[in-house]
Coordinates of C-alpha atoms and ligand atoms in Angstrom, one line a residue:
X618 CA -4.4 18.4 3.9
X619 CA -2.5 21.5 1.8
X620 CA 0.0 20.3 -0.4
X621 CA 1.8 23.7 -1.0
X622 CA 5.5 23.6 -0.1
X623 CA 7.0 26.0 2.2
X624 CA 9.3 29.0 2.5
X625 CA 12.8 28.6 4.8
X626 CA 14.4 31.2 5.2
X627 CA 18.2 30.7 5.2
X628 CA 20.6 33.9 5.3
X629 CA 17.8 36.1 4.4
X630 CA 17.0 33.9 1.2
X631 CA 13.7 32.1 0.8
X632 CA 13.9 29.1 -0.5
X633 CA 11.4 26.2 -0.7
X634 CA 11.4 23.6 1.9
X635 CA 13.0 20.7 -1.6
X636 CA 15.6 23.5 -1.5
X637 CA 16.8 24.5 1.8
X638 CA 20.4 23.4 1.8
X639 CA 23.2 23.8 4.0
X640 CA 27.1 23.1 3.4
X641 CA 28.2 20.0 5.2
X642 CA 31.0 22.2 5.9
X643 CA 28.7 23.8 8.1
X644 CA 30.2 23.8 11.5
X645 CA 26.6 23.2 12.7
X646 CA 26.7 19.8 11.5
X647 CA 30.4 18.9 11.8
X648 CA 29.8 20.0 15.4
X649 CA 27.1 20.8 16.8
X650 CA 28.7 24.5 16.9
X651 CA 25.5 26.7 17.1
X652 CA 22.2 28.0 19.3
X653 CA 18.6 27.4 18.3
X654 CA 15.2 28.2 19.8
X655 CA 11.7 26.4 19.8
X656 CA 9.0 29.0 19.5
X657 CA 5.5 28.5 18.6
X658 CA 2.6 30.8 16.8
X659 CA -1.1 30.9 18.3
X660 CA -4.3 32.7 15.8
X661 CA -1.5 34.5 14.2
X662 CA 0.5 35.9 17.5
X663 CA 3.8 34.1 18.1
X664 CA 3.9 33.7 21.7
X665 CA 6.9 35.4 24.2
X666 CA 8.7 36.2 21.0
X667 CA 11.1 38.5 22.1
X668 CA 11.8 36.6 25.3
X669 CA 12.9 33.9 23.4
X670 CA 15.5 35.8 20.5
X671 CA 16.4 37.6 24.0
X672 CA 17.6 34.0 25.0
X673 CA 19.1 33.4 21.6
X674 CA 20.9 36.1 21.3
X675 CA 22.3 35.3 25.5
X676 CA 23.1 31.8 24.1
X677 CA 25.2 32.6 21.2
X678 CA 27.0 35.2 23.6
X679 CA 27.5 32.4 25.9
X680 CA 29.0 30.1 22.9
X681 CA 30.4 33.9 21.8
X682 CA 28.5 33.2 18.0
X683 CA 28.1 36.7 16.5
X684 CA 24.2 36.9 15.0
X685 CA 24.7 39.3 12.2
X686 CA 21.1 41.0 13.1
X687 CA 19.7 43.0 15.6
X688 CA 17.1 41.6 17.6
X689 CA 14.7 44.1 15.7
X690 CA 16.0 42.7 12.2
X691 CA 15.4 38.7 13.7
X692 CA 12.0 39.5 15.0
X693 CA 11.4 41.0 11.6
X694 CA 12.6 38.1 9.8
X695 CA 10.5 35.7 11.8
X696 CA 7.0 37.2 11.2
X697 CA 8.0 37.4 7.3
X698 CA 8.4 33.5 7.3
X699 CA 5.0 33.0 8.9
X700 CA 3.6 35.6 6.3
X701 CA 5.0 33.8 3.0
X702 CA 3.7 30.8 4.1
X703 CA 0.5 32.0 5.3
X704 CA 1.8 30.5 9.2
X705 CA -0.6 31.9 11.9
X706 CA -0.5 28.7 13.9
X707 CA 3.3 27.1 13.5
X708 CA 5.8 25.8 15.5
X709 CA 9.0 28.0 14.5
X710 CA 12.4 26.8 14.3
X711 CA 15.5 29.4 14.8
X712 CA 18.8 27.7 14.4
X713 CA 22.0 30.0 14.1
X714 CA 24.9 27.6 13.7
X715 CA 28.8 29.1 13.5
X716 CA 28.4 28.9 10.0
X717 CA 31.2 27.2 7.0
X718 CA 34.6 26.4 8.2
X719 CA 37.0 23.8 7.5
X720 CA 37.4 20.3 8.7
X721 CA 39.2 21.8 11.9
X722 CA 37.2 22.7 14.5
X723 CA 38.4 26.3 15.1
X724 CA 35.0 28.3 14.7
X725 CA 37.7 31.1 13.9
X726 CA 37.8 29.7 10.5
X727 CA 34.0 30.5 10.5
X728 CA 33.6 33.6 8.9
X729 CA 30.1 34.3 8.7
X730 CA 27.4 32.3 10.5
X731 CA 24.2 30.9 9.6
X732 CA 20.8 31.7 10.1
X733 CA 18.1 29.3 9.3
X734 CA 14.5 29.9 9.8
X735 CA 11.4 27.4 9.6
X736 CA 7.7 26.9 10.2
X737 CA 6.1 24.2 9.8
X738 CA 2.5 22.6 11.6
X739 CA 2.9 21.7 15.2
X740 CA 4.0 17.9 16.4
X741 CA 2.5 17.8 19.3
X742 CA 3.1 14.6 21.9
X743 CA 0.7 11.8 21.2
X744 CA -2.9 12.2 20.8
X745 CA -4.3 12.1 24.2
X746 CA -1.2 12.8 26.4
X747 CA -2.7 15.9 27.9
X748 CA -5.6 14.2 28.7
X749 CA -4.4 11.2 30.6
X750 CA -0.9 12.1 31.4
X751 CA 2.6 10.6 30.0
X752 CA 4.7 8.1 31.7
X753 CA 8.1 8.5 32.4
X754 CA 11.5 6.8 32.9
X755 CA 14.2 8.5 35.8
X756 CA 17.7 8.0 32.6
X757 CA 20.6 6.5 33.4
X758 CA 22.5 9.3 31.3
X759 CA 22.9 12.3 33.3
X760 CA 22.4 16.4 32.8
X761 CA 26.0 17.4 31.5
X762 CA 27.1 19.8 34.0
X763 CA 27.0 23.6 34.6
X764 CA 31.0 23.8 34.4
X765 CA 30.6 21.7 30.8
X766 CA 28.2 22.0 28.1
X767 CA 25.3 23.0 29.9
X768 CA 21.5 23.4 29.0
X769 CA 21.5 26.1 30.4
X770 CA 22.2 27.4 26.9
X771 CA 19.9 26.5 24.5
X772 CA 23.0 25.1 21.7
X773 CA 22.8 22.3 19.1
X774 CA 24.7 19.7 21.2
X775 CA 21.7 17.3 22.5
X776 CA 23.0 14.3 22.4
X777 CA 22.5 14.4 26.4
X778 CA 18.5 14.3 25.5
X779 CA 18.7 12.2 22.9
X780 CA 20.1 9.7 25.1
X781 CA 17.8 9.8 27.5
X782 CA 15.1 9.6 25.2
X783 CA 16.2 6.3 23.4
X784 CA 16.8 5.0 27.1
X785 CA 12.7 6.2 27.5
X786 CA 11.8 4.6 23.9
X787 CA 13.6 1.4 24.7
X788 CA 11.4 1.2 28.1
X789 CA 7.9 1.8 26.4
X790 CA 7.7 5.4 28.0
X791 CA 6.8 8.4 26.3
X792 CA 9.7 10.6 28.3
X793 CA 12.7 11.1 30.0
X794 CA 13.4 12.4 33.4
X795 CA 17.3 13.6 33.5
X796 CA 19.4 14.1 36.5
X797 CA 22.5 16.4 37.4
X798 CA 25.4 14.1 38.1
X799 CA 24.8 15.2 42.4
X800 CA 21.4 13.1 41.8
X801 CA 19.0 15.9 41.7
X802 CA 16.3 16.2 39.4
X803 CA 16.9 18.2 36.9
X804 CA 14.0 18.0 33.8
X805 CA 13.0 16.9 31.2
X806 CA 14.4 15.8 27.2
X807 CA 12.9 19.7 26.0
X808 CA 11.1 20.2 29.1
X809 CA 11.2 21.6 32.5
X810 CA 9.9 19.7 35.7
X811 CA 7.3 20.5 38.3
X812 CA 6.0 19.0 41.2
X813 CA 3.1 19.3 43.1
X814 CA 3.3 18.9 47.1
X815 CA 1.0 19.7 49.8
X816 CA 0.0 22.4 47.4
X817 CA 3.3 23.7 47.1
X818 CA 4.5 23.9 43.5
X819 CA 8.5 22.8 42.8
X820 CA 10.8 23.3 40.3
X821 CA 14.5 22.7 40.3
X822 CA 16.8 25.3 40.5
X823 CA 18.5 26.3 36.9
X824 CA 21.6 25.3 39.1
X825 CA 20.7 22.0 38.4
X826 CA 21.9 22.9 34.7
X827 CA 18.3 22.6 33.6
X828 CA 16.8 25.5 30.8
X829 CA 15.6 28.4 31.8
X830 CA 12.3 27.4 30.2
X831 CA 10.2 30.1 28.7
X832 CA 7.1 28.0 29.8
X833 CA 8.8 27.5 32.9
X834 CA 8.7 30.9 34.1
X835 CA 4.9 31.8 32.3
X836 CA 3.7 28.7 34.6
X837 CA 5.4 30.3 37.9
X838 CA 4.1 33.5 37.2
X839 CA 0.8 32.1 36.7
X840 CA 0.8 30.0 39.7
X841 CA 1.7 32.6 41.3
X842 CA -1.8 34.5 40.5
X843 CA -3.5 32.3 41.4
X844 CA -2.4 32.0 44.6
X845 CA -0.1 28.9 44.6
X846 CA 3.3 29.5 46.8
X847 CA 5.8 28.3 44.1
X848 CA 9.7 27.6 44.7
X849 CA 12.7 26.9 43.2
X850 CA 14.5 23.9 45.4
X851 CA 16.2 20.3 45.2
X852 CA 14.0 17.4 44.0
X853 CA 15.2 14.5 44.8
X854 CA 13.8 11.2 42.8
X855 CA 12.1 10.0 45.8
X856 CA 10.5 13.5 46.3
X857 CA 9.0 12.9 42.8
X858 CA 7.4 9.3 43.9
X859 CA 6.1 10.7 47.3
X860 CA 4.3 13.7 44.6
X861 CA 0.9 14.4 44.4
X862 CA 1.5 16.0 41.0
X863 CA 4.3 16.0 38.4
X864 CA 3.8 17.7 35.6
X865 CA 6.5 18.9 32.3
X866 CA 6.7 22.5 30.7
X867 CA 8.2 23.5 27.5
X868 CA 7.0 25.2 24.1
X869 CA 5.9 22.4 22.6
X870 CA 4.5 20.3 24.8
X871 CA 2.7 23.1 26.5
X872 CA 1.8 21.7 30.4
X873 CA 1.6 17.8 30.4
X874 CA 1.0 15.8 33.0
X875 CA 3.0 12.9 34.5
X876 CA 0.8 11.0 36.0
X877 CA 4.0 7.2 36.5
X878 CA 7.6 7.6 36.8
X879 CA 9.8 3.6 36.8
X880 CA 6.6 1.8 37.1
X881 CA 5.8 3.8 40.4
X882 CA 2.1 5.4 39.7
X883 CA 2.3 9.9 40.8
X884 CA -0.6 9.2 43.3
X885 CA -3.5 7.9 42.2
X886 CA -1.9 8.1 38.4
X887 CA -4.1 10.7 37.2
X888 CA -3.6 14.1 36.3
X889 CA -3.6 16.4 39.1
X890 CA -5.9 19.3 40.5
X891 CA -4.0 21.9 40.1
X892 CA -1.6 20.5 36.8
X893 CA -5.2 20.4 35.1
X894 CA -5.9 24.4 36.4
X895 CA -2.6 25.7 35.4
X896 CA -3.2 24.0 31.9
X897 CA -6.3 26.1 31.7
X898 CA -4.2 28.7 32.4
X899 CA -1.9 28.1 29.8
X900 CA -4.6 27.8 27.5
X901 CA -6.0 31.4 27.6
X902 CA -2.6 32.6 27.9
X903 CA -1.6 31.5 24.7
X904 CA -4.5 32.4 22.7
X905 CA -3.7 36.3 24.3
X906 CA -2.9 38.3 21.9
X907 CA -1.3 40.3 24.3
X908 CA 1.6 37.5 24.9
X909 CA 3.2 37.4 22.4
X910 CA 4.3 39.5 18.9
X911 CA 1.5 39.9 16.0
X912 CA 2.5 38.4 12.6
X913 CA 1.4 41.6 10.2
Ligands
PXG819 N1 15.0 21.9 28.6 C1 15.3 22.1 27.2 C2 16.7 21.2 27.5 C3 15.1 22.2 26.0 O1 15.4 22.2 25.4 C4 13.2 23.0 28.3 C5 13.5 22.7 29.4 C6 11.5 24.1 27.8 O2 11.9 25.0 27.6 P1 10.9 26.1 26.9 O3 11.6 27.8 26.9 O4 10.0 25.9 25.9 O5 9.7 26.0 27.7 C7 14.1 23.3 26.3 C8 13.2 23.5 25.3 C9 11.9 20.0 20.2 C10 11.8 21.8 21.0 O6 11.9 20.3 19.2 C11 12.4 21.4 22.3 C12 12.6 22.5 22.9 C13 11.0 23.4 23.0 C14 10.7 23.1 21.9 C15 10.8 22.4 20.8 O7 11.7 19.1 20.9 N2 13.6 22.7 24.0

């Protein structure tokens, strides 16, 4: 075990983890006013870094949050943080909050946004999740609607997902599936969702309120390259129960099979063959330096 303390980037300076602190007046803390990204580096290359940086700036644009760095400077700051920490395989958390204001929620009181970059070891699902698959429940907590604090924007407001996760924890299962207020399947708590039905790969459109997942996009592209038909279509809870295969996708989770939902087995309750094929392809891709930005 390495005992070296990691450095955390805050507004252009590097602080030891034990000294990396944010003001209690930061509106990220007081109101969840900000945006973030979760990114992964594999063997010296940051997977899909450009896509993550682009999404961060899109999220910031949607909430009218000014990021005082160019995308190029932000990319450099991420790489520099990894280098300082001598991390070649890591989990990266990029957070931009509205910054320090007063006790009112008016963002005009926040003169400068706060930028934080943390790189750390990767925390994965329980060992065996990928091999055996996850058990999930459909949560009663509906996804925030597209005309409200939608999860299409990767904001610091994750209470919607956290409440669903609490339900999964209470039910003693691994993960929760969120429906939108019309009752359509939307996504997991921090993952997009796919089903396989008669060889066709289906995922809900982002108009359900789901995040435009970067892993989701990669999986759609790879599936098409393998010759599968992929469609964005409404998925009902019954479609989940009828599906041949169900899986989640996300930066942290990568691709994980779902084998049981609300105590109904998905087919024979084992990870499906198309899911496993996509998992193998994804593994290859994440190890391909061409797919990311090198840490050098
Ligand atoms: N939906 C939501 C609501 C998410 O937050 C995804 C889908 C998957 O998107 P990507 O682009 O990662 O394929 C996310 C991603 C975490 C964590 O710490 C959360 C995310 C990503 C990484 C880590 O739980 N959210």
